[in-house]
């Protein structure tokens, strides 16, 4: 009997070790992230756009990513600064009635695939490993320039992800998953190596807000399409294409972006105020606790645009040009200042963290239950 | 004949089977356990991650060190010997905290080659190589101290300066907005302009960087916006806002992507014939006299309006090309962090002075060493923080070599600036290589449930019968032993 008892003890201690290290990690994630105060002093913008789905029925995810691609390009990020990861099996799919085109609206007004698309990671290259390598910069020396995120301490990065996901994970092409911890760790490594000035993280998937809940590095602004236990929904079908063509959240974000041009003064606060849970059918979230600037001073073009500073002439400093710009006519939809949505969001945030603790407790309990069940099984068969 | 059953049905007693003899059965069960236990080290070895220990204490002791440069200034032809001590004091007040140990000596003292010299001149201030002529009097001493401080530690806008790289690519582009509209510039004497304006600069900077140059001419480069038309036919204007979106990166291809070296772009933009003259407006909306602008860390742009008497497409006029390239040269210096000499000090403008070059070397060495130290600290911190990040032999080797380069750098800081810079650059590139080592990608994070889910179906089904049979066998053995003992008693 002694042998089986010691075996059980071994199993218990093994499970305990795993549960303990898990708990420790979760604790660590909330310790870091005191934001260092800075105004936007970036000199270049980068975008990482990830569509993690493939196959025809996920047409809408490809359309999501291509819609974002079109928008950042239109707002002035050069192709050399955009990393587009796309399964890219929609445009030339045998089921596509409109070969070589991807549309994001039922009327098929705008061909997103167009004539000038540069997909950097295509098809089976869209993997968790490749995404993490792009972010952390850990590449083989042979990887070409176009597949690298060559950012520095003056870079603002826009990270957009879309696909099928769940609580704290995003599925990559039915093969593997990336977890919220993986992205959080990658961002921390980028911060340590000074690979960014600020990051704007946007994700459209089910339970999307859980994906940014694990971030702990400073200067990250994050937003997602739906909170925990909520699905994100597609927007509309096109009868001729036969599948949904875009997701609701991305649709409304893109619709908002269409009103913006390269020199617009719209801020992140305006964008977040434009979220309408009734239209989106889920509750989009925003995480600002890691971000040091007030949202109503953060221009959307700080992340999705081109250059921020220019110096005219030789020696004559005109770097303050952005401050002396003449303001545009105020656009009609910004008549109602909706910035006061911020405080309730913070409440949500703390509530989410409380919930997180609850979830972790539940997980521990489940792990222990598993161990007990195993022990009971061994005991039962042994005595029989 | 009916079928006759054999007399005795020979169903064998299971306990009489050879493998069910007690000894054999226990041997079989034990062999399973032996294999299982013997396999544990192999399983452990194949599933564990190689994490070599890093020289953590050396990395942390590096963090406290700061690079210090001894600087010696010799005063020549100056009668008042007491000035040197006063000057040293004044300079120390100004740039004491910048890592420089300035010593001012009089001429009669021992004279080292690397020293800077200041000699008295009646009225002009003139800097050449490592020499400064200055009207030295006790009244001008504070101004002299200011000048020397600025020469030694110039104020540059670090926002403009490109990140240090041992290699740069310079991409020169002649952009015609629309050659089809006529009066375009279709060719330029690029090699002549480069060798005349840039090669002297590139040569003097060869201690810091290697340069690769590429150039191209484009005939159609539309702007993404329409410049505003100025009143009374004075041409067209670019507002400060337009300048920030001037580069139409969606449609212009400005550099090849053959290597991963950082690129500095230089663009001569020829507006379409229908949009001339194209001028840069100031913030009040009036045309400014400037036709050039700089995008920090990216490159420089010159707008060139060909003279209106030009009838057809032509070669770039040499005089205009001269002024364009002298602008490019200034912009290149700004982007590389070369500071101007202080206002009021004249120089032979064609070459960089030793003052400027040394200041740049010191600045880059300081930047590189600080960044290398920080990268090393980050490596240690991240490896510590992310538990399943592998650390291989090559990472450890790079970290050690980087530390060695840093140590060498401190010793050579007093002897040679070039060596200091090279060692700091080596330390930085080794530290970065260690950080970006492709093998350092942490394994994906798996929650505990994942691990159970993977291991349970594999192991539970195999282990439960094993444990159960072992337990039963041990119980049987103990019962037997008790019975034997009972019989004996």
mmCIF file with all atom_site columns, C-alpha atoms in Angstrom, chain A residues 1 3 7 14-15 18 22 24-25 32 41-44 73 76-78 116 128-129 132-133 136-140 143-145 148 154 177 179 181-182 185 188-189 192-195 216 262-263 265 307-314 321 324-325 363 366-367 371 374 377-378 381-384, chain B residues 33 158-160 169 224 240-241 243-245 247-250 257 259-263 280 283 288 290 292-297 330 371 374-375 378 381-382 385-387 389 432 435-441 443-445 447-452 455-456 460 464 467-468 471-472 474-475 478:
data_model
loop_
_atom_site.group_PDB
_atom_site.id
_atom_site.type_symbol
_atom_site.label_atom_id
_atom_site.label_alt_id
_atom_site.label_comp_id
_atom_site.label_asym_id
_atom_site.label_entity_id
_atom_site.label_seq_id
_atom_site.pdbx_PDB_ins_code
_atom_site.Cartn_x
_atom_site.Cartn_y
_atom_site.Cartn_z
_atom_site.occupancy
_atom_site.B_iso_or_equiv
_atom_site.pdbx_formal_charge
_atom_site.auth_seq_id
_atom_site.auth_comp_id
_atom_site.auth_asym_id
_atom_site.auth_atom_id
_atom_site.pdbx_PDB_model_num
ATOM 1   C CA . UNK A 1 1   ? 0.000   0.000  0.000   1.00 0.00 ? 1   UNK A CA 1
ATOM 2   C CA . UNK A 1 3   ? 3.910   2.440  -2.928  1.00 0.00 ? 3   UNK A CA 1
ATOM 3   C CA . UNK A 1 7   ? 2.567   7.627  -6.025  1.00 0.00 ? 7   UNK A CA 1
ATOM 4   C CA . UNK A 1 14  ? 2.986   17.647 -9.484  1.00 0.00 ? 14  UNK A CA 1
ATOM 5   C CA . UNK A 1 15  ? -0.454  19.170 -9.859  1.00 0.00 ? 15  UNK A CA 1
ATOM 6   C CA . UNK A 1 18  ? 1.527   23.579 -11.903 1.00 0.00 ? 18  UNK A CA 1
ATOM 7   C CA . UNK A 1 22  ? 0.037   29.482 -12.771 1.00 0.00 ? 22  UNK A CA 1
ATOM 8   C CA . UNK A 1 24  ? 2.189   33.291 -9.584  1.00 0.00 ? 24  UNK A CA 1
ATOM 9   C CA . UNK A 1 25  ? 2.147   34.289 -13.223 1.00 0.00 ? 25  UNK A CA 1
ATOM 10  C CA . UNK A 1 32  ? 3.838   45.824 -13.683 1.00 0.00 ? 32  UNK A CA 1
ATOM 11  C CA . UNK A 1 41  ? 6.849   61.910 -29.885 1.00 0.00 ? 41  UNK A CA 1
ATOM 12  C CA . UNK A 1 42  ? 6.770   59.243 -32.496 1.00 0.00 ? 42  UNK A CA 1
ATOM 13  C CA . UNK A 1 43  ? 8.349   59.718 -35.879 1.00 0.00 ? 43  UNK A CA 1
ATOM 14  C CA . UNK A 1 44  ? 7.000   56.703 -37.686 1.00 0.00 ? 44  UNK A CA 1
ATOM 15  C CA . UNK A 1 73  ? -2.787  52.790 -46.173 1.00 0.00 ? 73  UNK A CA 1
ATOM 16  C CA . UNK A 1 76  ? -0.604  57.324 -44.801 1.00 0.00 ? 76  UNK A CA 1
ATOM 17  C CA . UNK A 1 77  ? 1.207   54.276 -43.455 1.00 0.00 ? 77  UNK A CA 1
ATOM 18  C CA . UNK A 1 78  ? 3.428   53.031 -46.269 1.00 0.00 ? 78  UNK A CA 1
ATOM 19  C CA . UNK A 1 116 ? -2.236  47.146 -54.802 1.00 0.00 ? 116 UNK A CA 1
ATOM 20  C CA . UNK A 1 128 ? 1.273   31.996 -33.880 1.00 0.00 ? 128 UNK A CA 1
ATOM 21  C CA . UNK A 1 129 ? 5.019   31.545 -34.070 1.00 0.00 ? 129 UNK A CA 1
ATOM 22  C CA . UNK A 1 132 ? 5.340   36.347 -32.178 1.00 0.00 ? 132 UNK A CA 1
ATOM 23  C CA . UNK A 1 133 ? 8.513   36.486 -34.250 1.00 0.00 ? 133 UNK A CA 1
ATOM 24  C CA . UNK A 1 136 ? 9.541   40.355 -30.832 1.00 0.00 ? 136 UNK A CA 1
ATOM 25  C CA . UNK A 1 137 ? 11.876  40.688 -33.823 1.00 0.00 ? 137 UNK A CA 1
ATOM 26  C CA . UNK A 1 138 ? 13.376  37.252 -33.279 1.00 0.00 ? 138 UNK A CA 1
ATOM 27  C CA . UNK A 1 139 ? 13.906  36.349 -36.914 1.00 0.00 ? 139 UNK A CA 1
ATOM 28  C CA . UNK A 1 140 ? 16.355  34.283 -38.848 1.00 0.00 ? 140 UNK A CA 1
ATOM 29  C CA . UNK A 1 143 ? 14.035  36.951 -43.438 1.00 0.00 ? 143 UNK A CA 1
ATOM 30  C CA . UNK A 1 144 ? 13.490  39.810 -45.897 1.00 0.00 ? 144 UNK A CA 1
ATOM 31  C CA . UNK A 1 145 ? 12.855  43.376 -44.880 1.00 0.00 ? 145 UNK A CA 1
ATOM 32  C CA . UNK A 1 148 ? 10.045  42.437 -40.453 1.00 0.00 ? 148 UNK A CA 1
ATOM 33  C CA . UNK A 1 154 ? 9.956   56.359 -31.852 1.00 0.00 ? 154 UNK A CA 1
ATOM 34  C CA . UNK A 1 177 ? -4.201  29.229 -30.637 1.00 0.00 ? 177 UNK A CA 1
ATOM 35  C CA . UNK A 1 179 ? -3.304  33.180 -25.787 1.00 0.00 ? 179 UNK A CA 1
ATOM 36  C CA . UNK A 1 181 ? -0.494  35.747 -22.180 1.00 0.00 ? 181 UNK A CA 1
ATOM 37  C CA . UNK A 1 182 ? 1.549   35.191 -25.319 1.00 0.00 ? 182 UNK A CA 1
ATOM 38  C CA . UNK A 1 185 ? 4.651   38.707 -23.097 1.00 0.00 ? 185 UNK A CA 1
ATOM 39  C CA . UNK A 1 188 ? 6.629   43.303 -22.812 1.00 0.00 ? 188 UNK A CA 1
ATOM 40  C CA . UNK A 1 189 ? 9.624   42.080 -24.757 1.00 0.00 ? 189 UNK A CA 1
ATOM 41  C CA . UNK A 1 192 ? 12.100  46.060 -22.965 1.00 0.00 ? 192 UNK A CA 1
ATOM 42  C CA . UNK A 1 193 ? 13.963  46.349 -26.266 1.00 0.00 ? 193 UNK A CA 1
ATOM 43  C CA . UNK A 1 194 ? 12.395  49.769 -26.936 1.00 0.00 ? 194 UNK A CA 1
ATOM 44  C CA . UNK A 1 195 ? 10.634  48.568 -30.022 1.00 0.00 ? 195 UNK A CA 1
ATOM 45  C CA . UNK A 1 216 ? 1.171   44.637 -18.458 1.00 0.00 ? 216 UNK A CA 1
ATOM 46  C CA . UNK A 1 262 ? -4.732  62.128 -43.213 1.00 0.00 ? 262 UNK A CA 1
ATOM 47  C CA . UNK A 1 263 ? -4.946  65.473 -41.471 1.00 0.00 ? 263 UNK A CA 1
ATOM 48  C CA . UNK A 1 265 ? -7.986  65.889 -35.717 1.00 0.00 ? 265 UNK A CA 1
ATOM 49  C CA . UNK A 1 307 ? 4.232   61.426 -40.237 1.00 0.00 ? 307 UNK A CA 1
ATOM 50  C CA . UNK A 1 308 ? 3.592   63.701 -37.304 1.00 0.00 ? 308 UNK A CA 1
ATOM 51  C CA . UNK A 1 309 ? 6.449   66.188 -37.367 1.00 0.00 ? 309 UNK A CA 1
ATOM 52  C CA . UNK A 1 310 ? 8.119   68.117 -40.123 1.00 0.00 ? 310 UNK A CA 1
ATOM 53  C CA . UNK A 1 311 ? 10.915  70.609 -39.967 1.00 0.00 ? 311 UNK A CA 1
ATOM 54  C CA . UNK A 1 312 ? 10.950  73.271 -42.643 1.00 0.00 ? 312 UNK A CA 1
ATOM 55  C CA . UNK A 1 313 ? 14.117  74.781 -43.971 1.00 0.00 ? 313 UNK A CA 1
ATOM 56  C CA . UNK A 1 314 ? 17.551  74.383 -42.523 1.00 0.00 ? 314 UNK A CA 1
ATOM 57  C CA . UNK A 1 321 ? 3.603   72.562 -36.702 1.00 0.00 ? 321 UNK A CA 1
ATOM 58  C CA . UNK A 1 324 ? -0.223  75.663 -34.988 1.00 0.00 ? 324 UNK A CA 1
ATOM 59  C CA . UNK A 1 325 ? -2.471  73.890 -37.437 1.00 0.00 ? 325 UNK A CA 1
ATOM 60  C CA . UNK A 1 363 ? -9.771  27.052 -12.292 1.00 0.00 ? 363 UNK A CA 1
ATOM 61  C CA . UNK A 1 366 ? -11.283 22.435 -11.159 1.00 0.00 ? 366 UNK A CA 1
ATOM 62  C CA . UNK A 1 367 ? -7.619  21.378 -11.255 1.00 0.00 ? 367 UNK A CA 1
ATOM 63  C CA . UNK A 1 371 ? -6.567  15.317 -9.181  1.00 0.00 ? 371 UNK A CA 1
ATOM 64  C CA . UNK A 1 374 ? -7.787  10.567 -10.556 1.00 0.00 ? 374 UNK A CA 1
ATOM 65  C CA . UNK A 1 377 ? -10.213 6.135  -9.678  1.00 0.00 ? 377 UNK A CA 1
ATOM 66  C CA . UNK A 1 378 ? -6.860  4.635  -8.745  1.00 0.00 ? 378 UNK A CA 1
ATOM 67  C CA . UNK A 1 381 ? -9.608  -0.020 -9.058  1.00 0.00 ? 381 UNK A CA 1
ATOM 68  C CA . UNK A 1 382 ? -6.906  -0.862 -6.549  1.00 0.00 ? 382 UNK A CA 1
ATOM 69  C CA . UNK A 1 383 ? -9.315  -2.040 -3.856  1.00 0.00 ? 383 UNK A CA 1
ATOM 70  C CA . UNK A 1 384 ? -11.618 -3.944 -6.203  1.00 0.00 ? 384 UNK A CA 1
ATOM 71  C CA . UNK B 2 33  ? 7.353   -0.394 -13.929 1.00 0.00 ? 33  UNK B CA 1
ATOM 72  C CA . UNK B 2 158 ? 17.789  63.912 -30.673 1.00 0.00 ? 158 UNK B CA 1
ATOM 73  C CA . UNK B 2 159 ? 14.320  63.698 -32.158 1.00 0.00 ? 159 UNK B CA 1
ATOM 74  C CA . UNK B 2 160 ? 15.788  64.261 -35.628 1.00 0.00 ? 160 UNK B CA 1
ATOM 75  C CA . UNK B 2 169 ? 21.603  53.268 -47.197 1.00 0.00 ? 169 UNK B CA 1
ATOM 76  C CA . UNK B 2 224 ? -2.112  62.503 -52.486 1.00 0.00 ? 224 UNK B CA 1
ATOM 77  C CA . UNK B 2 240 ? 2.420   72.895 -42.774 1.00 0.00 ? 240 UNK B CA 1
ATOM 78  C CA . UNK B 2 241 ? -0.332  70.298 -42.609 1.00 0.00 ? 241 UNK B CA 1
ATOM 79  C CA . UNK B 2 243 ? 3.955   68.747 -45.471 1.00 0.00 ? 243 UNK B CA 1
ATOM 80  C CA . UNK B 2 244 ? 3.249   66.042 -42.934 1.00 0.00 ? 244 UNK B CA 1
ATOM 81  C CA . UNK B 2 245 ? 1.351   64.050 -45.565 1.00 0.00 ? 245 UNK B CA 1
ATOM 82  C CA . UNK B 2 247 ? 5.165   61.674 -48.918 1.00 0.00 ? 247 UNK B CA 1
ATOM 83  C CA . UNK B 2 248 ? 2.682   59.637 -50.888 1.00 0.00 ? 248 UNK B CA 1
ATOM 84  C CA . UNK B 2 249 ? 4.032   56.325 -49.767 1.00 0.00 ? 249 UNK B CA 1
ATOM 85  C CA . UNK B 2 250 ? 1.148   54.403 -51.262 1.00 0.00 ? 250 UNK B CA 1
ATOM 86  C CA . UNK B 2 257 ? 14.286  46.750 -50.017 1.00 0.00 ? 257 UNK B CA 1
ATOM 87  C CA . UNK B 2 259 ? 18.844  44.883 -47.214 1.00 0.00 ? 259 UNK B CA 1
ATOM 88  C CA . UNK B 2 260 ? 17.770  45.466 -43.657 1.00 0.00 ? 260 UNK B CA 1
ATOM 89  C CA . UNK B 2 261 ? 19.982  48.526 -43.220 1.00 0.00 ? 261 UNK B CA 1
ATOM 90  C CA . UNK B 2 262 ? 18.134  51.686 -42.273 1.00 0.00 ? 262 UNK B CA 1
ATOM 91  C CA . UNK B 2 263 ? 17.452  53.993 -45.213 1.00 0.00 ? 263 UNK B CA 1
ATOM 92  C CA . UNK B 2 280 ? 6.009   76.128 -48.742 1.00 0.00 ? 280 UNK B CA 1
ATOM 93  C CA . UNK B 2 283 ? 1.680   78.861 -40.420 1.00 0.00 ? 283 UNK B CA 1
ATOM 94  C CA . UNK B 2 288 ? 8.089   81.237 -46.885 1.00 0.00 ? 288 UNK B CA 1
ATOM 95  C CA . UNK B 2 290 ? 12.305  77.957 -47.761 1.00 0.00 ? 290 UNK B CA 1
ATOM 96  C CA . UNK B 2 292 ? 13.142  72.356 -48.151 1.00 0.00 ? 292 UNK B CA 1
ATOM 97  C CA . UNK B 2 293 ? 11.904  70.346 -45.254 1.00 0.00 ? 293 UNK B CA 1
ATOM 98  C CA . UNK B 2 294 ? 13.098  67.490 -43.117 1.00 0.00 ? 294 UNK B CA 1
ATOM 99  C CA . UNK B 2 295 ? 11.207  64.460 -41.864 1.00 0.00 ? 295 UNK B CA 1
ATOM 100 C CA . UNK B 2 296 ? 12.905  63.475 -38.609 1.00 0.00 ? 296 UNK B CA 1
ATOM 101 C CA . UNK B 2 297 ? 14.818  60.201 -38.842 1.00 0.00 ? 297 UNK B CA 1
ATOM 102 C CA . UNK B 2 330 ? 23.046  69.671 -44.442 1.00 0.00 ? 330 UNK B CA 1
ATOM 103 C CA . UNK B 2 371 ? 21.605  50.938 -25.015 1.00 0.00 ? 371 UNK B CA 1
ATOM 104 C CA . UNK B 2 374 ? 19.950  48.327 -21.138 1.00 0.00 ? 374 UNK B CA 1
ATOM 105 C CA . UNK B 2 375 ? 19.512  45.505 -23.633 1.00 0.00 ? 375 UNK B CA 1
ATOM 106 C CA . UNK B 2 378 ? 16.351  43.425 -20.410 1.00 0.00 ? 378 UNK B CA 1
ATOM 107 C CA . UNK B 2 381 ? 15.004  40.423 -16.769 1.00 0.00 ? 381 UNK B CA 1
ATOM 108 C CA . UNK B 2 382 ? 12.919  38.788 -19.470 1.00 0.00 ? 382 UNK B CA 1
ATOM 109 C CA . UNK B 2 385 ? 10.319  36.700 -15.963 1.00 0.00 ? 385 UNK B CA 1
ATOM 110 C CA . UNK B 2 386 ? 9.257   34.319 -18.719 1.00 0.00 ? 386 UNK B CA 1
ATOM 111 C CA . UNK B 2 387 ? 9.890   30.896 -17.328 1.00 0.00 ? 387 UNK B CA 1
ATOM 112 C CA . UNK B 2 389 ? 12.052  30.986 -22.569 1.00 0.00 ? 389 UNK B CA 1
ATOM 113 C CA . UNK B 2 432 ? 20.878  43.019 -29.762 1.00 0.00 ? 432 UNK B CA 1
ATOM 114 C CA . UNK B 2 435 ? 18.065  39.613 -27.590 1.00 0.00 ? 435 UNK B CA 1
ATOM 115 C CA . UNK B 2 436 ? 16.806  38.853 -31.089 1.00 0.00 ? 436 UNK B CA 1
ATOM 116 C CA . UNK B 2 437 ? 18.154  35.311 -31.156 1.00 0.00 ? 437 UNK B CA 1
ATOM 117 C CA . UNK B 2 438 ? 15.539  33.287 -33.069 1.00 0.00 ? 438 UNK B CA 1
ATOM 118 C CA . UNK B 2 439 ? 15.910  30.431 -30.599 1.00 0.00 ? 439 UNK B CA 1
ATOM 119 C CA . UNK B 2 440 ? 14.781  32.620 -27.728 1.00 0.00 ? 440 UNK B CA 1
ATOM 120 C CA . UNK B 2 441 ? 11.137  32.519 -28.714 1.00 0.00 ? 441 UNK B CA 1
ATOM 121 C CA . UNK B 2 443 ? 7.174   28.408 -25.915 1.00 0.00 ? 443 UNK B CA 1
ATOM 122 C CA . UNK B 2 444 ? 3.536   29.231 -26.020 1.00 0.00 ? 444 UNK B CA 1
ATOM 123 C CA . UNK B 2 445 ? 1.777   29.727 -22.785 1.00 0.00 ? 445 UNK B CA 1
ATOM 124 C CA . UNK B 2 447 ? -2.798  26.994 -18.920 1.00 0.00 ? 447 UNK B CA 1
ATOM 125 C CA . UNK B 2 448 ? -2.844  24.071 -16.497 1.00 0.00 ? 448 UNK B CA 1
ATOM 126 C CA . UNK B 2 449 ? -6.048  22.706 -18.059 1.00 0.00 ? 449 UNK B CA 1
ATOM 127 C CA . UNK B 2 450 ? -4.227  22.340 -21.359 1.00 0.00 ? 450 UNK B CA 1
ATOM 128 C CA . UNK B 2 451 ? -1.523  20.270 -19.744 1.00 0.00 ? 451 UNK B CA 1
ATOM 129 C CA . UNK B 2 452 ? -4.052  18.001 -18.035 1.00 0.00 ? 452 UNK B CA 1
ATOM 130 C CA . UNK B 2 455 ? -1.471  14.268 -20.518 1.00 0.00 ? 455 UNK B CA 1
ATOM 131 C CA . UNK B 2 456 ? -4.630  12.685 -19.103 1.00 0.00 ? 456 UNK B CA 1
ATOM 132 C CA . UNK B 2 460 ? -4.228  8.012  -17.191 1.00 0.00 ? 460 UNK B CA 1
ATOM 133 C CA . UNK B 2 464 ? -4.354  3.402  -13.766 1.00 0.00 ? 464 UNK B CA 1
ATOM 134 C CA . UNK B 2 467 ? -1.036  1.215  -10.385 1.00 0.00 ? 467 UNK B CA 1
ATOM 135 C CA . UNK B 2 468 ? -4.033  -0.992 -9.720  1.00 0.00 ? 468 UNK B CA 1
ATOM 136 C CA . UNK B 2 471 ? -1.404  -2.484 -5.606  1.00 0.00 ? 471 UNK B CA 1
ATOM 137 C CA . UNK B 2 472 ? -3.284  -5.773 -5.911  1.00 0.00 ? 472 UNK B CA 1
ATOM 138 C CA . UNK B 2 474 ? 1.471   -6.097 -3.267  1.00 0.00 ? 474 UNK B CA 1
ATOM 139 C CA . UNK B 2 475 ? -1.646  -6.832 -1.231  1.00 0.00 ? 475 UNK B CA 1
ATOM 140 C CA . UNK B 2 478 ? 1.525   -9.291 1.998   1.00 0.00 ? 478 UNK B CA 1
#
